[in-house]
Short mmCIF file of C-alpha atoms and ligand atoms in Angstrom, two decimals:
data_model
loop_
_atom_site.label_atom_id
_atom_site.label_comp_id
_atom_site.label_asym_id
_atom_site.label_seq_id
_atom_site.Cartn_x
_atom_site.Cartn_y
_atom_site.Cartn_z
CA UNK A 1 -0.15 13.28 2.68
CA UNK A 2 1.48 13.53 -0.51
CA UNK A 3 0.61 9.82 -1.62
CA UNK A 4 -3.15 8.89 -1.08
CA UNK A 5 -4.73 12.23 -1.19
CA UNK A 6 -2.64 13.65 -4.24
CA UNK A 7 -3.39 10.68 -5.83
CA UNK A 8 -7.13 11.70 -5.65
CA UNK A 9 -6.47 15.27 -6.40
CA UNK A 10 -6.52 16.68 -3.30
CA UNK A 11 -3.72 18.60 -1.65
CA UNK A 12 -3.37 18.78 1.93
CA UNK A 13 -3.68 22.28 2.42
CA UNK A 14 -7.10 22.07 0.78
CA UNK A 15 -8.22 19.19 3.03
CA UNK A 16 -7.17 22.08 5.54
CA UNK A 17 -9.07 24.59 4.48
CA UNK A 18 -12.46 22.18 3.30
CA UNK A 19 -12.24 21.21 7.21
CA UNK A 20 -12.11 24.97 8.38
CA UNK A 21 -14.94 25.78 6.06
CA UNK A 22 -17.03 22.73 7.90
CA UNK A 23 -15.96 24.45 11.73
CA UNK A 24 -17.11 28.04 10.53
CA UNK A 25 -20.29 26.58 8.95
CA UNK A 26 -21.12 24.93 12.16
CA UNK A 27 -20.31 27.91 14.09
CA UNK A 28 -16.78 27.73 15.08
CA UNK A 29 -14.34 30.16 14.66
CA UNK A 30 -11.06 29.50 13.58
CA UNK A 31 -8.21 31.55 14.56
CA UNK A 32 -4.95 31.83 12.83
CA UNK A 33 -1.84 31.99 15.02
CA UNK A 34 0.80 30.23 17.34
CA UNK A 35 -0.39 29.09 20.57
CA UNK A 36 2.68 30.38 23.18
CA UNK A 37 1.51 29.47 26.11
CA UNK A 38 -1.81 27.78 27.63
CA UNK A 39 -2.81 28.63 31.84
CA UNK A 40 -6.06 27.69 34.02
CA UNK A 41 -7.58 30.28 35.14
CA UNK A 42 -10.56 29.46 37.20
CA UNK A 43 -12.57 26.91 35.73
CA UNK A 44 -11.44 27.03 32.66
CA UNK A 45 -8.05 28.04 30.22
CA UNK A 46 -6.24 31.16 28.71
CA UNK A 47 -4.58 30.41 25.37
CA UNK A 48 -2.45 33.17 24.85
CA UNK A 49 -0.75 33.34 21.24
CA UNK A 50 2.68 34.41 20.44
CA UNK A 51 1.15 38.04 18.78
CA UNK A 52 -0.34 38.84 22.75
CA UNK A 53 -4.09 37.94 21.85
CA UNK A 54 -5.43 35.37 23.72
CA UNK A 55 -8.58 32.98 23.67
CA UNK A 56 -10.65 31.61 26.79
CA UNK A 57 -12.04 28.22 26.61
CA UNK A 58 -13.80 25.74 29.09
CA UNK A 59 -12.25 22.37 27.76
CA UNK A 60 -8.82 21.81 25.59
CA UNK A 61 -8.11 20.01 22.82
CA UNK A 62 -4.57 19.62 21.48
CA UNK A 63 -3.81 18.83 17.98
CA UNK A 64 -0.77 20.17 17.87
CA UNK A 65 1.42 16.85 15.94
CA UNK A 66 4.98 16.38 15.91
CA UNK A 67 8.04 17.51 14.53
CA UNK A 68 10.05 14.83 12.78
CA UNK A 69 13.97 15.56 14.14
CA UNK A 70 15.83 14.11 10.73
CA UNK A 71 19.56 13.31 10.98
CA UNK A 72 22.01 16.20 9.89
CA UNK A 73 23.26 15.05 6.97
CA UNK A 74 23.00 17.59 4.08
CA UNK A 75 20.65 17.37 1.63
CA UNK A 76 18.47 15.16 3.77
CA UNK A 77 16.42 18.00 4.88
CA UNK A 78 15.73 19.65 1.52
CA UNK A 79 14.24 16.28 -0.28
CA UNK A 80 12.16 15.38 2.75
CA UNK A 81 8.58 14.36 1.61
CA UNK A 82 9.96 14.15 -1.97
CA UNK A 83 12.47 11.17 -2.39
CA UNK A 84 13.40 11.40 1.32
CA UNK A 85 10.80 9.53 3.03
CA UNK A 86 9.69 7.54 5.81
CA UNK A 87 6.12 5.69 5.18
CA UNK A 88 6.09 2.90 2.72
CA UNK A 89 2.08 3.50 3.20
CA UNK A 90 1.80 7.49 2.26
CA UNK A 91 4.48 7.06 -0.68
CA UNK A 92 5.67 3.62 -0.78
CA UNK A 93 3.99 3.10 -4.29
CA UNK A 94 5.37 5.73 -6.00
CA UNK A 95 8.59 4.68 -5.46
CA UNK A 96 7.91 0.59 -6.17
CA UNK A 97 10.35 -1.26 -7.84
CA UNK A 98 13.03 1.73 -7.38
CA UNK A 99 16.56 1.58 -6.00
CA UNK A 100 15.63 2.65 -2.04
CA UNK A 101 17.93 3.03 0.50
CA UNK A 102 17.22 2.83 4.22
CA UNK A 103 19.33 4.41 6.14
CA UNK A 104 19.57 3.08 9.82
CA UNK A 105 18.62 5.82 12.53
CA UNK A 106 16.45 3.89 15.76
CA UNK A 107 14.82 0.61 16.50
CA UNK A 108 12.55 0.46 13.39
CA UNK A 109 14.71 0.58 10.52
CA UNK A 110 15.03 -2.61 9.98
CA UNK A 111 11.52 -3.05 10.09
CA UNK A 112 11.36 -0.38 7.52
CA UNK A 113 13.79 -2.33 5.22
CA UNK A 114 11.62 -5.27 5.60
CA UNK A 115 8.90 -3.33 4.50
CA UNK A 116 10.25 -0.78 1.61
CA UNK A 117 11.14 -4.84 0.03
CA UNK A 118 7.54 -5.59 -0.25
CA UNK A 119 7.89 -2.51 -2.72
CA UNK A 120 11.26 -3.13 -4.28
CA UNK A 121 13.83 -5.69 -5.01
CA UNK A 122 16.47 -3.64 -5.01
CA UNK A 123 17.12 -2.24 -1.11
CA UNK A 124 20.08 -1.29 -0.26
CA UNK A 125 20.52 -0.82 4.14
CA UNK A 126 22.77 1.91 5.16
CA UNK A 127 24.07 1.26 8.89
CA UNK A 128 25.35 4.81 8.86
CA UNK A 129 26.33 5.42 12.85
CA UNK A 130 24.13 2.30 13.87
CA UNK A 131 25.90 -1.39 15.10
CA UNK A 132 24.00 -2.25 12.11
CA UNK A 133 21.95 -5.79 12.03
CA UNK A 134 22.33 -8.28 14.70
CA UNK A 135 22.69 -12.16 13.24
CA UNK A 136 18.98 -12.85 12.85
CA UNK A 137 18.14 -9.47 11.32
CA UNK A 138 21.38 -10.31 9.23
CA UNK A 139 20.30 -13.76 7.73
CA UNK A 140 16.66 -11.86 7.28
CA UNK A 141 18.19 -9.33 5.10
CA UNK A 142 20.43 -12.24 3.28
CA UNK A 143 17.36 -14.27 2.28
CA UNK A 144 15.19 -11.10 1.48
CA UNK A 145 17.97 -9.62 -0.45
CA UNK A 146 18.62 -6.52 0.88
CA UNK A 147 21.84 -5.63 0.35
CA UNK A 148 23.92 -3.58 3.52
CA UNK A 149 26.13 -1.17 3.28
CA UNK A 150 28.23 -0.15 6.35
CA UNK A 151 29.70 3.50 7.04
CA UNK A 152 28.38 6.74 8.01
CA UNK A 153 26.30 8.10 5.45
CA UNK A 154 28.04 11.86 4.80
CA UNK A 155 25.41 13.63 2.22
CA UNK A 156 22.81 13.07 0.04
CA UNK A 157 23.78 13.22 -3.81
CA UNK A 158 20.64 15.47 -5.98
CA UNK A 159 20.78 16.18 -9.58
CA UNK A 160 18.19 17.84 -11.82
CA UNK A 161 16.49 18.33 -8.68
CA UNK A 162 16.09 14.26 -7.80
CA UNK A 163 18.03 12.14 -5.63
CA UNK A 164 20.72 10.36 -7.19
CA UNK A 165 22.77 8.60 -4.79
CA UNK A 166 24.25 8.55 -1.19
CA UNK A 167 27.58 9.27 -0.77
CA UNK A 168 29.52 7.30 2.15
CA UNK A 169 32.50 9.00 4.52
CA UNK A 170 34.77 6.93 2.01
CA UNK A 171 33.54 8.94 -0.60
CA UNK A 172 32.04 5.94 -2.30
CA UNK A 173 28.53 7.13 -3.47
CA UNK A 174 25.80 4.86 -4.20
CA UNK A 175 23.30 5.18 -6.61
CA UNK A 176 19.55 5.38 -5.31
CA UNK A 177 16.49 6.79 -6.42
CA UNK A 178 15.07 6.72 -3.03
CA UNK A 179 15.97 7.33 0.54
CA UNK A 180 13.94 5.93 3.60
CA UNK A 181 14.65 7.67 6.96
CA UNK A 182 12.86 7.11 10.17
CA UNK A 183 12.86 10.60 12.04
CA UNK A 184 12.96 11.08 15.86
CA UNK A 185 9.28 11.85 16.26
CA UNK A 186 8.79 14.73 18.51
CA UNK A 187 5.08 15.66 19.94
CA UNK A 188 4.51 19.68 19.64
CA UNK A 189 3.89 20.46 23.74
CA UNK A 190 6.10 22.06 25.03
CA UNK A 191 3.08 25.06 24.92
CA UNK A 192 1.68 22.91 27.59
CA UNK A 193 3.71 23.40 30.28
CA UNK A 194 2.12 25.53 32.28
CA UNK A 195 -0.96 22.63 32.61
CA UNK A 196 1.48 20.70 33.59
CA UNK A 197 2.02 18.10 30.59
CA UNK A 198 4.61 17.73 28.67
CA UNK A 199 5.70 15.00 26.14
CA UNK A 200 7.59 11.62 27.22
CA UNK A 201 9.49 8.87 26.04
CA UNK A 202 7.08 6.42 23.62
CA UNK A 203 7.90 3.11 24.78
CA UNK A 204 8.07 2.11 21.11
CA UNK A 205 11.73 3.92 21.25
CA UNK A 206 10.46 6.38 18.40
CA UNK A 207 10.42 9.34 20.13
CA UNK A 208 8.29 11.82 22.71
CA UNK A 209 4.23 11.81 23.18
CA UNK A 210 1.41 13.19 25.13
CA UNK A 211 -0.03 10.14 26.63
CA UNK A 212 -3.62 9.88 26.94
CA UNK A 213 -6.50 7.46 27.55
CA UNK A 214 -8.19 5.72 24.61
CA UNK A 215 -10.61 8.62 24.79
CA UNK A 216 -7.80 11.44 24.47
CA UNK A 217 -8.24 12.60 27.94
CA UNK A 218 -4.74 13.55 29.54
CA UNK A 219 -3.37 13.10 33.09
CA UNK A 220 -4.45 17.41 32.95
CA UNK A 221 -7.86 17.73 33.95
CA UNK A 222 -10.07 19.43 31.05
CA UNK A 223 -7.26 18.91 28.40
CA UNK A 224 -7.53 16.44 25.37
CA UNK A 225 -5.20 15.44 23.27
CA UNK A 226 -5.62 14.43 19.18
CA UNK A 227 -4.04 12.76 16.19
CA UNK A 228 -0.01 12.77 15.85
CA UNK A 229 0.52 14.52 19.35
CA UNK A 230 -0.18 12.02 21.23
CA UNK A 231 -0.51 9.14 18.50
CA UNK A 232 2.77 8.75 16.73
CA UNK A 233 2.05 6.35 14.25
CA UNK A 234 -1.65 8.42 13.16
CA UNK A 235 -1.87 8.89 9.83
CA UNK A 236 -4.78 11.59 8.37
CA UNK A 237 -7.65 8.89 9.21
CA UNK A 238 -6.48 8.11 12.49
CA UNK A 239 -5.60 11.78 13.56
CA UNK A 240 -9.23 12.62 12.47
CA UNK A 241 -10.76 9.86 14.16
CA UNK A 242 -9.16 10.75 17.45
CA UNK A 243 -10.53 14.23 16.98
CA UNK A 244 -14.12 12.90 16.58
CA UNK A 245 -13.52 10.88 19.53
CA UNK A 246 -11.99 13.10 21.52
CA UNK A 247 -14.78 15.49 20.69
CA UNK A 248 -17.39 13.47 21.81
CA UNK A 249 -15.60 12.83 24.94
CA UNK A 250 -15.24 16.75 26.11
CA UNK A 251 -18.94 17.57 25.30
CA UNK A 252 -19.87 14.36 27.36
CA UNK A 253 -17.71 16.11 30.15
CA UNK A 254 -19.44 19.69 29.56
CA UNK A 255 -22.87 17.70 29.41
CA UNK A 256 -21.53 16.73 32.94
CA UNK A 257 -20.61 19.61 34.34
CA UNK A 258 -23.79 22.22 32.99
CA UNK A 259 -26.14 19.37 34.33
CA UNK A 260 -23.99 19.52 38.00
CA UNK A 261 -24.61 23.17 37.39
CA UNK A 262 -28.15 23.20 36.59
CA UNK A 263 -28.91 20.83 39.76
CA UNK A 264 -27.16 23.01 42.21
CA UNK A 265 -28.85 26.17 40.92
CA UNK A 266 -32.42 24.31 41.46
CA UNK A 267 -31.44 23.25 44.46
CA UNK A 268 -30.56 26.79 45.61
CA UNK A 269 -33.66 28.19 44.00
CA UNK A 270 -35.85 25.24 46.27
CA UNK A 271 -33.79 26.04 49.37
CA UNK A 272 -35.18 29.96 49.29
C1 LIG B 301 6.26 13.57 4.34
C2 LIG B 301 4.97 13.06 4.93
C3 LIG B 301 4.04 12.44 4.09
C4 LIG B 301 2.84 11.95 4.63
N1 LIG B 301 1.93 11.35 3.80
C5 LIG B 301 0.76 10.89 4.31
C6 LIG B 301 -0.23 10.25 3.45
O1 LIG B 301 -0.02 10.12 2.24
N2 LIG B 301 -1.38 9.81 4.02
C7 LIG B 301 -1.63 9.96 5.37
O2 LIG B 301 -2.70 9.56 5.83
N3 LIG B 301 -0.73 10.54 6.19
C8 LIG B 301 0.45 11.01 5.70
N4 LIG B 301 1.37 11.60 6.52
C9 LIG B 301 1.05 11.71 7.95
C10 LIG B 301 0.12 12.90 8.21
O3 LIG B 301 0.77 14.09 7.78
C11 LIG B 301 -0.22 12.96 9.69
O4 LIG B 301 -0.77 11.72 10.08
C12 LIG B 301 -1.26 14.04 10.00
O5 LIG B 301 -0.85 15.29 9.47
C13 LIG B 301 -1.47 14.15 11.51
O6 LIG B 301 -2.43 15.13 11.74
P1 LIG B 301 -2.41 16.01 13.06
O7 LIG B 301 -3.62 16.87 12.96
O8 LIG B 301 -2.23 15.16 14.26
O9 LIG B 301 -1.08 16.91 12.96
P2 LIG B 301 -0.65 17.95 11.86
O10 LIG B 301 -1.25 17.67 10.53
O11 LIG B 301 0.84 18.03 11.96
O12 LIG B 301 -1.30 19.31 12.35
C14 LIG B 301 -0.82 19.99 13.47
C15 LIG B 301 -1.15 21.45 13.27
O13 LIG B 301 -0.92 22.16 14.49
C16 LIG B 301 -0.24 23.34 14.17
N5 LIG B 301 0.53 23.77 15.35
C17 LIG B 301 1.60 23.18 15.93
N6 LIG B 301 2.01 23.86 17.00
C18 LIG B 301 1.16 24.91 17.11
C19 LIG B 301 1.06 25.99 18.03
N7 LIG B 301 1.89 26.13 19.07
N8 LIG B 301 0.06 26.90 17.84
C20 LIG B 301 -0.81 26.78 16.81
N9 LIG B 301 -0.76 25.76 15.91
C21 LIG B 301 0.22 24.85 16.07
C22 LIG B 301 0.65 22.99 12.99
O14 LIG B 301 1.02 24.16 12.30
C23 LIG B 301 -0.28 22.10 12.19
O15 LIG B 301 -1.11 22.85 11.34
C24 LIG B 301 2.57 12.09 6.02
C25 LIG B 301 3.52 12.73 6.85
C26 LIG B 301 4.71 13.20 6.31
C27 LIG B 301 5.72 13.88 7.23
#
């Protein structure tokens, strides 16, 4: 979130904590700790955490997101979110009219080349361990101007604490200000085992999800899922808006179920 909502004056960690401040005044309670494991138990679910406590809830909702599994190349890691980044629309703008690299990792790096130009005419395409562009993607590049660069990509070159250049298994290193990397993008499940989910292949090629209907609702009776967990490509407005929706969705169920409830209990009381 570093781009839009810095650029207001808003860290993330505060839209964090302005969102907790909402639940609790509503109410909720939040509790602060890893979620090991998650279990049915009768008609509802144990969350146990990783300290032993555990909660009980009727419904779930996961919100869990994703990891994003970068390439091992050193000094990748370390300038992630900085000048190592991945979303021409959370920090494209700060890095306009840079020198930006993209190196190659999956099927959308190309894409992302296409797309860090909009920002930049100076784009330099790494094809690192990749077969590198095909010859349509190849004459696309040629009229665009992106320049490629083949060779595995050995280490990330920093200085005064910015990115200076990648440096090539030939040594050669060259000079960028900017490096755009499209991570493996992981869903955070595997908590949810026990219920029976777990996180597949997106067809996209991207990486693993927690499929769900429009709604959030999951092949796992009475379990949601929310934002970058099961929506890879959510940024903060999506991910929120598939909480609200989501939300709506499990008290619709609960509305369900206490009015199945009710019925059978004045049905009982009738029958006596
Ligand atoms: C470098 C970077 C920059 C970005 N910039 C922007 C931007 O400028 N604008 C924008 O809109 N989006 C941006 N994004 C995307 C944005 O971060 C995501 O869209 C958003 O955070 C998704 O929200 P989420 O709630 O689904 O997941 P997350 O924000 O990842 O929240 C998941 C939460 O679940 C917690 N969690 C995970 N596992 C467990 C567990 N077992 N038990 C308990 N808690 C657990 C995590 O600690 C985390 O707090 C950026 C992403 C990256 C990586």
């Amino acid at each position: 979130m570093h781009g839009l909502l810095a650029r207001e004056g808003m860290a993330p960690t505060e839209l964090l904590e302005r969102g907790r401040a909402e639940v609790r005044g509503y109410g909720g309670h939040v509790v602060n700790g890893e979620v090991a494991d998650a279990a049915r138990e009768g008609d509802g679910f144990t969350v146990t955490l990783v300290d032993g406590k555990s909660v009980r809830a009727r419904r779930l909702l996961v919100t869990t997101g994703l990891v994003d599994l970068l390439p091992e190349i050193p000094g990748l890691r370390e300038r992630w979110g900085r000048d190592v980044l991945h979303c021409p629309y959370c920090h494209g703008w700060e890095v306009r009219d840079q020198a930006i690299g993209v190196l190659a990792t999956g099927p959308m790096s190309v894409h992302q080349a296409l797309l860090f130009r909009q920002l930049s005419g100076d784009v330099t395409y790494f094809t690192h361990h990749s077969a590198g562009p095909d010859t349509e993607q190849a004459e696309q590049f040629a009229a665009r101007g992106i320049r490629v660069v083949t060779g595995a990509v050995t280490a990330v070159e920093v200085a005064d604490d910015r990115l200076v250049g990648v440096r090539l298994a030939d040594g050669t290193v060259v000079r960028r200000d900017a490096l755009s990397v499209a991570p493996r993008l992981v869903a955070r499940a595997g908590f949810l085992a026990g219920l029976g989910l777990r996180s597949v292949d997106h067809p996209s090629g991207v990486g693993e999800y927690v499929p769900a209907d429009p709604f959030g609702r999951t092949e796992a009776a009475g379990v949601w899922v929310a934002g970058n967990v099961s929506d890879l490509a959510a940024q903060v407005g999506a991910a929120a808006a598939g909480g609200a929706v989501a939300a709506a969705a499990i008290n619709t169920d609960l509305i369900a179920e206490d009015t199945r409830q009710a019925v059978a209990a004045l049905r009982s009381a009738e029958s006596r």
